[in-house]
Tab-separated table of C-alpha atoms and ligand atoms in Angstrom:
chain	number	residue	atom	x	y	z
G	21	UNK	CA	71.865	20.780	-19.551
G	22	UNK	CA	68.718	18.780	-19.783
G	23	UNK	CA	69.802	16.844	-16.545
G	24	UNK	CA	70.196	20.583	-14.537
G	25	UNK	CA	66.833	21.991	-15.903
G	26	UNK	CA	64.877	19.066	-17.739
G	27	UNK	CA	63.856	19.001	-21.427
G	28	UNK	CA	60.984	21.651	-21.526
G	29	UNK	CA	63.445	24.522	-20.318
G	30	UNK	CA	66.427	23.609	-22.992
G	31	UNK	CA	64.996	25.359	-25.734
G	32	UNK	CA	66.502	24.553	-29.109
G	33	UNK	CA	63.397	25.314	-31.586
G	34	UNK	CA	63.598	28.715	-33.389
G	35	UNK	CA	59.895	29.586	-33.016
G	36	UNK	CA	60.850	29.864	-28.592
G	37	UNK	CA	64.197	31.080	-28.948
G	38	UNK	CA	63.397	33.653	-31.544
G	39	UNK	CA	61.681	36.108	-28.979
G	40	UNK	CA	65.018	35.505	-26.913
G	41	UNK	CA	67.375	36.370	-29.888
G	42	UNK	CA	66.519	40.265	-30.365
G	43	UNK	CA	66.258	43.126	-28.608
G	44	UNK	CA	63.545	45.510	-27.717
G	45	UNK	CA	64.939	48.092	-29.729
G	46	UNK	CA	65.105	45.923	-32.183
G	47	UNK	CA	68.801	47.024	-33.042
G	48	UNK	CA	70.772	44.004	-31.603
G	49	UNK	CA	69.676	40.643	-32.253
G	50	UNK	CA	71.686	37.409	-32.844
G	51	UNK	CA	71.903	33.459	-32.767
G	52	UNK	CA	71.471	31.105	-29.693
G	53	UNK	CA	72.706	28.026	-29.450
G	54	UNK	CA	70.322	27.303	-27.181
G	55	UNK	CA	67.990	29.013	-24.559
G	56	UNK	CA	68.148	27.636	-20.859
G	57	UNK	CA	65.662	28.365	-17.925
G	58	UNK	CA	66.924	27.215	-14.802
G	59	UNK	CA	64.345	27.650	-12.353
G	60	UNK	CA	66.923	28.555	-8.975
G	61	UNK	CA	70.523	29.291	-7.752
G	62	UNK	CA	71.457	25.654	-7.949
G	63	UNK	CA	69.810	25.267	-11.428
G	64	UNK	CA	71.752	28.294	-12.825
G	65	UNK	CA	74.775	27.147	-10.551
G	66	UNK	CA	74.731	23.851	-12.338
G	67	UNK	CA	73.845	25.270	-16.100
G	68	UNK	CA	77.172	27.511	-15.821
G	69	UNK	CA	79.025	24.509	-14.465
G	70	UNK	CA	78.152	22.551	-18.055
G	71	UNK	CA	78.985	25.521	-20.048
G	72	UNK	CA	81.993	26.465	-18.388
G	73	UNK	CA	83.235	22.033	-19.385
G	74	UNK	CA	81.931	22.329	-22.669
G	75	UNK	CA	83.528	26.089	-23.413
G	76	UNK	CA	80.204	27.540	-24.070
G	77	UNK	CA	79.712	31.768	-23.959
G	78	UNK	CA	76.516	32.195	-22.065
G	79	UNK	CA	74.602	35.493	-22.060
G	80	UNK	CA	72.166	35.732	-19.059
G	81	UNK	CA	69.629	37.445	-19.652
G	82	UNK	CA	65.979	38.776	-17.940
G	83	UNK	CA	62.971	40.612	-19.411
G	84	UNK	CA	64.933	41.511	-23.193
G	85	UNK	CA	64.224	45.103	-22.267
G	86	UNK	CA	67.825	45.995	-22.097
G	87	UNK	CA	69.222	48.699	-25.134
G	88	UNK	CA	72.943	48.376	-25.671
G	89	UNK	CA	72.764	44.656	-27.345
G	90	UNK	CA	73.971	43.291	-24.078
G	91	UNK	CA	71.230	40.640	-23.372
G	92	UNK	CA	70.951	39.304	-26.475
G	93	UNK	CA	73.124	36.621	-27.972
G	94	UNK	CA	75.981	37.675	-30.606
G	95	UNK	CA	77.534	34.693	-31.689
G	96	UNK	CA	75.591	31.242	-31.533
G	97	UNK	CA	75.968	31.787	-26.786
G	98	UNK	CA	73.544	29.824	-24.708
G	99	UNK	CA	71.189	32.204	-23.376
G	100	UNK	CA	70.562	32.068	-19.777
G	101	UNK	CA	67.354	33.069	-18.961
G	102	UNK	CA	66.702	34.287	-15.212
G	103	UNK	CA	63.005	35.010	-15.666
G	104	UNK	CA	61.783	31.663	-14.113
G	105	UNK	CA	63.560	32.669	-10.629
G	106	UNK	CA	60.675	35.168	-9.747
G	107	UNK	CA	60.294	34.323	-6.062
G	108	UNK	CA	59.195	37.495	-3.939
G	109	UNK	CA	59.830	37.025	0.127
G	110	UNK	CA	58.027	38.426	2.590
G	111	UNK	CA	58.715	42.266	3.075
G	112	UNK	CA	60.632	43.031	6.399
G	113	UNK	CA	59.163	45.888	7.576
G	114	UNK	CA	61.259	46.497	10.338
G	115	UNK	CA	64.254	46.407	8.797
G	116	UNK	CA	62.681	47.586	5.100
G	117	UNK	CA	64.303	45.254	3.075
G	118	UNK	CA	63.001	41.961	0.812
G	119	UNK	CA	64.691	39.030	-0.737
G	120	UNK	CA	64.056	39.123	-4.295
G	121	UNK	CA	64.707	36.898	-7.213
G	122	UNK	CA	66.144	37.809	-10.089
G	123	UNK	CA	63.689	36.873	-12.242
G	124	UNK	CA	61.208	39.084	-10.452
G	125	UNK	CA	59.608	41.974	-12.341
G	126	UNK	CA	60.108	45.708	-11.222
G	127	UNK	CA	56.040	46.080	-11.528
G	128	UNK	CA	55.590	42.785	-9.392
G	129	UNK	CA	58.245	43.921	-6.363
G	130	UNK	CA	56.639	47.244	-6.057
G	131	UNK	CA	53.127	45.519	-5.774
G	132	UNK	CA	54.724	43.073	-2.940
G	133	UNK	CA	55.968	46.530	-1.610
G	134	UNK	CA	53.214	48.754	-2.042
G	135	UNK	CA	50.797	45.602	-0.144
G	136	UNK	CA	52.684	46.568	3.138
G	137	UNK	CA	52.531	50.263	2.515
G	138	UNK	CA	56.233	50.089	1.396
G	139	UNK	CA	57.836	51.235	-2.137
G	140	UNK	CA	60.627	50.068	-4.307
G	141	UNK	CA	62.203	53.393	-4.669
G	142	UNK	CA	62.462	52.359	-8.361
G	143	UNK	CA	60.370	52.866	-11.373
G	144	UNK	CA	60.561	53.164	-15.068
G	145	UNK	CA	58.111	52.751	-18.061
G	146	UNK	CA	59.755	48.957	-18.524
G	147	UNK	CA	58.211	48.158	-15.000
G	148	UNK	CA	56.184	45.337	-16.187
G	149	UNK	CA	58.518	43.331	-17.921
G	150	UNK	CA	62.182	43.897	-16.624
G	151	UNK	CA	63.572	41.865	-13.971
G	152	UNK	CA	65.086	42.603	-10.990
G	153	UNK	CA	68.564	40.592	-12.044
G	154	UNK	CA	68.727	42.586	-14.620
G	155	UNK	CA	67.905	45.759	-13.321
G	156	UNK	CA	70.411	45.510	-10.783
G	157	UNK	CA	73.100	44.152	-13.592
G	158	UNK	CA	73.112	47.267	-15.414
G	159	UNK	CA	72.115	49.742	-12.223
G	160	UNK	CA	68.934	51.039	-13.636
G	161	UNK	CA	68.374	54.910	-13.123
G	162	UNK	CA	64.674	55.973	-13.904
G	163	UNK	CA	62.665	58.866	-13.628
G	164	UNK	CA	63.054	58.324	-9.075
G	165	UNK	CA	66.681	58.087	-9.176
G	166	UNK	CA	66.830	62.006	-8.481
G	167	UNK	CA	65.190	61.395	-4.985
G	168	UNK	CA	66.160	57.549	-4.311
G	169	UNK	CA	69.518	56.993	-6.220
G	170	UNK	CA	69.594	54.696	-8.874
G	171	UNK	CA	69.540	50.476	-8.587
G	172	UNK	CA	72.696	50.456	-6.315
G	173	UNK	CA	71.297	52.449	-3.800
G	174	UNK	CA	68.586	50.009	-3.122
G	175	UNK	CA	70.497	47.295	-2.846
G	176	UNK	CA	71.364	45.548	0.785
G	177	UNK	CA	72.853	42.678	-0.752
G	178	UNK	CA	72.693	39.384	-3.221
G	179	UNK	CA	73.852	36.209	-4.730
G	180	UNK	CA	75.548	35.514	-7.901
G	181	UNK	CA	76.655	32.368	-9.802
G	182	UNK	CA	80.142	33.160	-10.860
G	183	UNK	CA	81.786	31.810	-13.903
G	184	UNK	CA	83.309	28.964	-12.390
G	185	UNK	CA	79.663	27.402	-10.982
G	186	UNK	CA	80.159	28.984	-7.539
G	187	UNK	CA	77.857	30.655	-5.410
G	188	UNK	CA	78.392	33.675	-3.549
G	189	UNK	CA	75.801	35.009	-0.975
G	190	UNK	CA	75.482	38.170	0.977
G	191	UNK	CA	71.912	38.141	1.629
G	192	UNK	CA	71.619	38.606	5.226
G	193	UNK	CA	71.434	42.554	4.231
G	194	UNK	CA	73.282	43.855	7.119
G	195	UNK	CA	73.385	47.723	7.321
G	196	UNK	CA	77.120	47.455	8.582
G	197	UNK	CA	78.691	44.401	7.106
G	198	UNK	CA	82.338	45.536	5.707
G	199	UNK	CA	84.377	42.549	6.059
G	200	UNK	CA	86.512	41.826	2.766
G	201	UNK	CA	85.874	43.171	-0.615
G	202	UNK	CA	82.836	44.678	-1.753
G	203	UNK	CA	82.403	41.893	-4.233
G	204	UNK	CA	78.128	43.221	-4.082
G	205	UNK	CA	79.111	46.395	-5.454
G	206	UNK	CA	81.226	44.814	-8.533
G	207	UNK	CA	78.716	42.879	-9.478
G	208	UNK	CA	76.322	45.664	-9.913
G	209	UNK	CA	76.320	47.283	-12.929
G	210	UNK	CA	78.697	44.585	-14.585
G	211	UNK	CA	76.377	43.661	-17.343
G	212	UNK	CA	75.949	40.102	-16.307
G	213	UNK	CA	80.039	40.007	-17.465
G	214	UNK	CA	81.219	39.005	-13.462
G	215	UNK	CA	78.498	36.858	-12.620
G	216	UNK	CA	74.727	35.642	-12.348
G	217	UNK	CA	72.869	37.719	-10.355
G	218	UNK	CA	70.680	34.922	-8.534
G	219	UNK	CA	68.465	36.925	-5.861
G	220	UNK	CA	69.064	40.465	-4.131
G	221	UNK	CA	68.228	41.830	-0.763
G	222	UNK	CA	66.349	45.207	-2.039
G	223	UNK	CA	65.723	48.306	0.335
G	224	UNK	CA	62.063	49.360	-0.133
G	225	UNK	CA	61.709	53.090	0.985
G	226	UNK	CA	58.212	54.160	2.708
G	227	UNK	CA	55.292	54.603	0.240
G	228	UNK	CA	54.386	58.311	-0.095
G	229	UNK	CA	50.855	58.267	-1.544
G	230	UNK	CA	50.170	61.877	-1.467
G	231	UNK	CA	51.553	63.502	-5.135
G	232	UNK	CA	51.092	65.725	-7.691
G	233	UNK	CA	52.387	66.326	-10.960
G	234	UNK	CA	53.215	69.476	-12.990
G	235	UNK	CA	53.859	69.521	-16.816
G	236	UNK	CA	56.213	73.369	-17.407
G	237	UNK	CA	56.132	74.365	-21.330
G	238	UNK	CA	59.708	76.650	-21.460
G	239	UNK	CA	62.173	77.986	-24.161
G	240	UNK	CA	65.085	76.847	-23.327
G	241	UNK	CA	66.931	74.007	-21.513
G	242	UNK	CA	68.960	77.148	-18.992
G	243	UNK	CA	65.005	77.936	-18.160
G	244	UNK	CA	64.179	74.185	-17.535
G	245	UNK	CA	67.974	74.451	-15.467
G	246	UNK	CA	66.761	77.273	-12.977
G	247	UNK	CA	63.672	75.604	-12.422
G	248	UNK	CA	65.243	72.470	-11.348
G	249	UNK	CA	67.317	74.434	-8.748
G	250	UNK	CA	64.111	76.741	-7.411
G	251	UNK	CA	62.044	73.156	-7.331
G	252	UNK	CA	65.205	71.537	-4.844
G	253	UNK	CA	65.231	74.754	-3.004
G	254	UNK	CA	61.685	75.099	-2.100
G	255	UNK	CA	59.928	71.688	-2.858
G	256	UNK	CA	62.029	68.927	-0.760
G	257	UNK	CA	59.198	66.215	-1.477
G	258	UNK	CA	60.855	66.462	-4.996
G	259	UNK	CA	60.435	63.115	-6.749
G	260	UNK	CA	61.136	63.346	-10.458
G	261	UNK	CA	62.098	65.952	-12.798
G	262	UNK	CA	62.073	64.692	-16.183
G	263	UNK	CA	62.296	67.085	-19.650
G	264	UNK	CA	61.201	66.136	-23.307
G	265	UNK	CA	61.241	68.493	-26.149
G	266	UNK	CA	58.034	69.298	-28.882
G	267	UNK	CA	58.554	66.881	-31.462
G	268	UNK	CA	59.083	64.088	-28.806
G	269	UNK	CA	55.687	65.291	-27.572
G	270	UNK	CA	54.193	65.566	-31.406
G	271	UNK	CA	55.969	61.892	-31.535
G	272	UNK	CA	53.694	60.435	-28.906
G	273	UNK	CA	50.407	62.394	-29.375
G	274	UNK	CA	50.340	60.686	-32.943
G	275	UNK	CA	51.435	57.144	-31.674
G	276	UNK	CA	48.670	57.306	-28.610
G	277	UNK	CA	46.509	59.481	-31.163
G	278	UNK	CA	45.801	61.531	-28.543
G	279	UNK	CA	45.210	65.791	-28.371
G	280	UNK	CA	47.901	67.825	-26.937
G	281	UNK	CA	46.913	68.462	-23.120
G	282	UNK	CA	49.257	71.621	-23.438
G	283	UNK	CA	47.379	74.557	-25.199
G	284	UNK	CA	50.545	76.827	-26.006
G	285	UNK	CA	53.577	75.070	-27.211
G	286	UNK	CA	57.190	74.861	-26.587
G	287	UNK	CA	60.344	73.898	-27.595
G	288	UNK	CA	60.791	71.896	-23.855
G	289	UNK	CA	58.462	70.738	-21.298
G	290	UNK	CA	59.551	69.672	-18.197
G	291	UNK	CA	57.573	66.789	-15.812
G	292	UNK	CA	57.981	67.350	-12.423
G	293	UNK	CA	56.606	65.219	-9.840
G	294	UNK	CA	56.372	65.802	-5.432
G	295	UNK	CA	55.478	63.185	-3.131
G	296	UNK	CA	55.162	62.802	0.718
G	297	UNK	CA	52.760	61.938	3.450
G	298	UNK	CA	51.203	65.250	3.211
G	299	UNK	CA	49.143	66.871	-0.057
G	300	UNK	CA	52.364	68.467	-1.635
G	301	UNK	CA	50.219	70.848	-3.980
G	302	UNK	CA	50.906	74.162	-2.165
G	303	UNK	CA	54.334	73.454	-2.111
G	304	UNK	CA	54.780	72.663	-5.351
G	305	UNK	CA	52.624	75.610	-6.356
G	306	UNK	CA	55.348	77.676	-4.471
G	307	UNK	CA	58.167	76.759	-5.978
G	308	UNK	CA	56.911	77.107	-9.455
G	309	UNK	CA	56.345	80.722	-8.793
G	310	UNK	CA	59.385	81.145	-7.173
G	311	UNK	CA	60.962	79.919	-10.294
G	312	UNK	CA	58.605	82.554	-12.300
G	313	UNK	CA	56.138	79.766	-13.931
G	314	UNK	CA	52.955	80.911	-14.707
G	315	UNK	CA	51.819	78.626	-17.344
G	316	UNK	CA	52.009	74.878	-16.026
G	317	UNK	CA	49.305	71.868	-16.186
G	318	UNK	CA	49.061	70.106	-12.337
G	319	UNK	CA	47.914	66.870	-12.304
G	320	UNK	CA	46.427	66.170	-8.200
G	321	UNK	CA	45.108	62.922	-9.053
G	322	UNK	CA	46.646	59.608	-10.041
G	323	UNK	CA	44.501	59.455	-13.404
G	324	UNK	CA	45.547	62.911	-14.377
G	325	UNK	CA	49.067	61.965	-13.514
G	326	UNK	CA	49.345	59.136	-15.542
G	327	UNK	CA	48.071	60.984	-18.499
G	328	UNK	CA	50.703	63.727	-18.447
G	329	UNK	CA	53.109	60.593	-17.188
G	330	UNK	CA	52.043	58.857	-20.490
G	331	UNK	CA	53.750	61.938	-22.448
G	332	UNK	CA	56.832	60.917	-21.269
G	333	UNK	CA	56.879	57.174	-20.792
G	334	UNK	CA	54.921	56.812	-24.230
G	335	UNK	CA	58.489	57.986	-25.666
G	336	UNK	CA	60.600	55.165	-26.249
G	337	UNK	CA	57.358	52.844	-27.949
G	338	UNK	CA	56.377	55.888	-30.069
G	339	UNK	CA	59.697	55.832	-31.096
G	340	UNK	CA	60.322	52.583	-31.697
G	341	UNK	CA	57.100	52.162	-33.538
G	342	UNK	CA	58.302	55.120	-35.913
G	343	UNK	CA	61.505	52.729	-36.795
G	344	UNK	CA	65.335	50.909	-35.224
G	345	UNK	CA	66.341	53.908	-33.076
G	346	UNK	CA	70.025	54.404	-32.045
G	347	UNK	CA	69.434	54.708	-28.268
G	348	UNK	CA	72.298	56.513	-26.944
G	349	UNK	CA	71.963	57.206	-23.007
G	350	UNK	CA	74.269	59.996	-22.066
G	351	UNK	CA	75.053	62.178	-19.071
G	352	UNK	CA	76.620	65.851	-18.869
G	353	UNK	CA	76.802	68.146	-16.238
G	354	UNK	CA	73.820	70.359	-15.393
G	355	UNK	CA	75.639	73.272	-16.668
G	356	UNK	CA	76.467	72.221	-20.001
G	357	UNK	CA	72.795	70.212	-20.721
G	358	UNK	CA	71.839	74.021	-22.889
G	359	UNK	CA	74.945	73.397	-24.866
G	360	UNK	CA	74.525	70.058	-25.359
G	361	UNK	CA	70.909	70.054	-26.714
G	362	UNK	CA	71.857	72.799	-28.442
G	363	UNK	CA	74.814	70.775	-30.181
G	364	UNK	CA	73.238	67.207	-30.932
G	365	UNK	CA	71.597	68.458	-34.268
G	366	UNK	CA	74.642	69.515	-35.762
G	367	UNK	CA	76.777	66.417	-34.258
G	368	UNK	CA	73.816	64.054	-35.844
G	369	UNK	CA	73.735	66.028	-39.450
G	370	UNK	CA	77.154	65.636	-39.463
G	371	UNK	CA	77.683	61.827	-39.018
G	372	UNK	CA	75.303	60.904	-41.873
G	373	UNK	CA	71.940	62.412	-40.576
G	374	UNK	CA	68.623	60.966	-39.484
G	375	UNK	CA	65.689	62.512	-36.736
G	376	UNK	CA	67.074	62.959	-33.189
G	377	UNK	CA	64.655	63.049	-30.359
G	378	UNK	CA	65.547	64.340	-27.047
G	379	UNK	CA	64.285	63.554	-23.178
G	380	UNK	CA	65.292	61.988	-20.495
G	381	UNK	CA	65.908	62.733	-16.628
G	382	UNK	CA	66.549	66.482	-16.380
G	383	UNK	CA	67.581	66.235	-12.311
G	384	UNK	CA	70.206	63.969	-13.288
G	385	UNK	CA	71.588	65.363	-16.735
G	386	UNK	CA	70.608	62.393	-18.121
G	387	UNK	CA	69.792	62.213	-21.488
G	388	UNK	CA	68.666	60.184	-23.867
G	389	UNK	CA	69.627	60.921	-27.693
G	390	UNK	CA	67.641	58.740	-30.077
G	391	UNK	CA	68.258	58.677	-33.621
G	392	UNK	CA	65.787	57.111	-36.465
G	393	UNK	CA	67.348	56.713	-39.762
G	394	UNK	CA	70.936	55.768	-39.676
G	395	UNK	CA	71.298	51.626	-40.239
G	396	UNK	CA	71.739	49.902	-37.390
G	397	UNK	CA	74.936	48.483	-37.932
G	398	UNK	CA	76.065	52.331	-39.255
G	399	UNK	CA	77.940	53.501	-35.552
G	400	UNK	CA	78.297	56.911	-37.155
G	401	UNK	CA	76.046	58.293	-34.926
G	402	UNK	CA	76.742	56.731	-31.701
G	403	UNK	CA	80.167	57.846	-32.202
G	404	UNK	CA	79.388	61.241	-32.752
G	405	UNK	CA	77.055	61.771	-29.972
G	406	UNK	CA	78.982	59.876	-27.506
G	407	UNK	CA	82.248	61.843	-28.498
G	408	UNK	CA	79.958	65.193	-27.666
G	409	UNK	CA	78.628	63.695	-24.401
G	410	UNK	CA	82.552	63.153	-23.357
G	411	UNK	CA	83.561	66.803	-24.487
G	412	UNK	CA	80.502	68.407	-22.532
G	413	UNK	CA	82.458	66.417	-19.369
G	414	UNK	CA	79.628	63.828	-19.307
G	415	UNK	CA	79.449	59.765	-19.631
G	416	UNK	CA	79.051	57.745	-22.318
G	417	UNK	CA	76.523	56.137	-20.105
G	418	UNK	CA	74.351	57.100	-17.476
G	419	UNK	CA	71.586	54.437	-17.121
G	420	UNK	CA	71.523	52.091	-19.510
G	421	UNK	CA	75.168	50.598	-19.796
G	422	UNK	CA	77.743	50.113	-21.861
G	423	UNK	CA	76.620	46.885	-23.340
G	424	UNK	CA	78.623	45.779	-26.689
G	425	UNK	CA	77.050	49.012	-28.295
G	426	UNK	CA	79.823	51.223	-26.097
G	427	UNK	CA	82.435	48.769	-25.657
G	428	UNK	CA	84.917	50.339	-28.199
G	429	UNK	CA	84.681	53.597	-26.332
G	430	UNK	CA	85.044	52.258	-22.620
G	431	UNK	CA	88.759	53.135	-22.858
G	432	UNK	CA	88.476	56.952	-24.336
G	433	UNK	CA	85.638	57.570	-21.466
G	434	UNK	CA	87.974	55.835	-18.824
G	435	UNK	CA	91.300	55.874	-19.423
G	436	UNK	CA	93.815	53.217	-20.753
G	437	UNK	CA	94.397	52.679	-16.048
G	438	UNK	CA	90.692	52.450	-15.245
G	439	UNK	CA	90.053	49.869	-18.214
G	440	UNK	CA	93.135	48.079	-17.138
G	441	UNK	CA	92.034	47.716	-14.208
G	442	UNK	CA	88.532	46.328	-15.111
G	443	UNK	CA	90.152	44.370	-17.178
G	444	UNK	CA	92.158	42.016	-14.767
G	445	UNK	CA	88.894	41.996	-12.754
G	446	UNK	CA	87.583	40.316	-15.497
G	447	UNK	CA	90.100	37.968	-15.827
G	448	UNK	CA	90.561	37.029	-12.142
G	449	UNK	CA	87.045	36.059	-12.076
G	450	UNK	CA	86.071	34.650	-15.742
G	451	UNK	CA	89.364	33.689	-17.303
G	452	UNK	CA	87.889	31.912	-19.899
G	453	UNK	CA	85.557	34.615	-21.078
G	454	UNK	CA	82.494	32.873	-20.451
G	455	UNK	CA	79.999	35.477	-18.964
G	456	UNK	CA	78.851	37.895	-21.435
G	457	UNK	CA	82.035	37.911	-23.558
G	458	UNK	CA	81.997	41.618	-25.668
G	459	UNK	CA	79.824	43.224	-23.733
G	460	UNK	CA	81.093	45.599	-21.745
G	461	UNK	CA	84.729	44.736	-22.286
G	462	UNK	CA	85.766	44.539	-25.930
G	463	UNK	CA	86.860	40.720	-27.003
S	17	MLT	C1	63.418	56.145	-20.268
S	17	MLT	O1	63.902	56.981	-19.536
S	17	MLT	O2	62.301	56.300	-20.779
S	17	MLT	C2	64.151	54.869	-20.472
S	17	MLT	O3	65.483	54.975	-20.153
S	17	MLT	C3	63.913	54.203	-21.791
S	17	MLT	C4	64.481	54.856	-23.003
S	17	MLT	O4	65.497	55.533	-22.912
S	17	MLT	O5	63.926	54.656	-24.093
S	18	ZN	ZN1	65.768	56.701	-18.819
């Protein structure tokens, strides 16, 4: 190991590998055996090559800012950290695409983008520290996803260390490249279980610096459901449209100490954002009183943006701040989202209790159901919300992946065929469970 990455990147000593051994939630945390930083493909190419002799579990992992316990080590693994492959190439602008590393941060690819008037078509509050591997491991969403798609969607291409110490490479991020298997599209959103992302060829999308934002205090979450569909209908420079409800918003105004910006309250806000070449106000403006709002707070420059942004990206620290959250990321279909919100207090009080708070991305019925009180190692919760998200005809995840945290309930969302299936995948390309064993897949 010390011979593929030298001395200073083996790192054996508690005080460095404790910061590698827990998650941000704080929820999942575990032993390393030890913590490696290759520094490129070859590096990580030859570090899986010495674990795969020795019969060592690895978990890769990027910026720790993963929340289903997947990219943290369980068991005594070697931790394979990708954060040292940061390379940004130059941005094609003809083509729109970039060769990024894995180890890249979201916030430093859309600054390469944004220098050449391009965007990354991504973004979420963990911009700053969560790597591009990663993000493409577990196909991020964020709040953009409703305009842009989520991770997948931007990606042309990439290269992955398999479990075996090979290298595959499909970087040249041809638009019309279908020859063989679409081994690209396995590998994302497989939890760093199939392989080592390495580098990706990411579509940038063109920057749109004209936006405003529009905070909408309703009642219910039907209201915030007809609004979505007037804001598709007559605002096509739709970006975002993201919801929180009043004691999320209570939640951060205490942890930012900060005054409520909204003067009468709700039970549900929803944060709507339009962007295109053109101002977007008056359009915006339309569509809200199409939909019947009268009361919202627009936001026309970037510093009033950010603050009502803040409101919902301050969320998840506020949160965590207040305690160990269960962070369960769910999706159900637009039409049962009312019912749903409606039914998570029960579901919650009735699987041992504790404070549920409720946002997430509104265009894409995704939501995420965060719990403070149970223990973390008490799944009472998880499985009573996740069994709710599956009877509303939703996922048991939407964004953040399955991770160990879902692993038991892959086959119940799937089906005993689909999970069959995944699970000869698996085998056929780590048959010694070395990538990421438990995560995704149960042991
Ligand atoms: C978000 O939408 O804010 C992220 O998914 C993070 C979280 O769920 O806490
Ligand atoms: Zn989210």
């Amino acid at each position: 190991m010390v011979r593929a990455v030298g001395s200073a990147n083996v790192l054996t000593d508690p005080d460095l590998t404790a910061s590698y051994e827990c998650d941000f939630s704080g929820r999942y945390r575990g032993h390393a055996a030890i913590v490696v930083r290759p520094a490129d493909t070859s590096q990580v190419a030859a570090v899986i090559a010495a674990c795969g002799r020795h019969h060592a579990p690895v978990v890769p992992q990027g910026g720790n800012t993963g929340l289903v316990g997947a990219g943290v080590p369980r068991d005594g693994e070697v931790v394979v950290s990708t954060t040292r492959l940061d390379q940004i190439g130059e941005v094609d602008s003809a083509r729109g695409q970039v060769t990024v590393g894995a180890g890249a941060t979201l916030a430093a690819l859309q600054a390469a983008a944004s220098r050449v008037g391009e965007d990354a078509g991504l973004d979420f509050a963990s911009r700053e520290s969560c790597t591009i591997g990663g993000v493409v491991a577990c196909d991020a969403g964020g709040a953009r996803a409703l305009r842009y798609g989520t991770a997948r969607a931007r990606v042309a291409g990439l290269e992955a260390v398999l479990a075996d110490g090979s290298v595959i490479s499909r970087l040249a991020g041809l638009p019309k490249d279908n020859a063989g298997y679409d081994l690209v599209s396995l590998l994302i959103g497989s939890e760093g279980t199939l392989g080592i992302i390495t580098r990706v060829r990411w579509k940038v999308v063109p920057q749109l610096r004209a936006r405003v934002a529009a905070l909408i205090p309703l009642h219910t979450a039907a209201e915030a459901g007809a609004l979505l569909s007037a804001l598709r209908a007559h605002a096509p420079s739709l970006e975002s449209c993201e919801f929180f409800l009043d004691d999320g918003l209570q939640l951060v105004l205490d942890h930012q100490r900060r005054r409520s910006p909204v003067a009468r309250r709700a039970p549900l806000y929803v944060l709507a954002e339009c962007a295109a070449r053109s101002d977007p106000t008056d359009e915006l403006a339309d569509a809200l009183q199409r939909a019947g709002v009268e009361d919202a707070l627009i936001a026309d420059d970037s510093a009033g943006r950010e603050r009502l942004w803040a409101l919902r990206e301050g969320i998840t620290e506020a949160i965590k701040a207040a305690g160990i959250p269960h962070k369960l990321d769910v999706g159900v279909p637009l039409a049962q989202l009312d019912g749903f919100l409606a039914r998570v207090p029960g579901a919650v009080a009735a699987s041992g209790g504790g404070r549920a708070i409720l946002f997430g991305h509104l265009g894409d019925g995704n939501v995420h159901v965060n719990v403070l009180g149970p223990e973390p190692d008490d799944t009472r919760v998880d499985d009573a919300v996740l069994d709710l998200a599956l009877r509303c005809g939703g996922t048991i995840s939407a964004e953040h992946g399955v991770g160990v945290m879902k692993a038991r309930w892959l086959e119940r969302a799937l089906g005993a065929p689909e999970l069959a299936a995944m699970r000869a995948i698996k085998h056929a390309l780590d048959p010694h469970n070395l990538l990421n064993p438990g995560a995704v897949l149960t042991a």
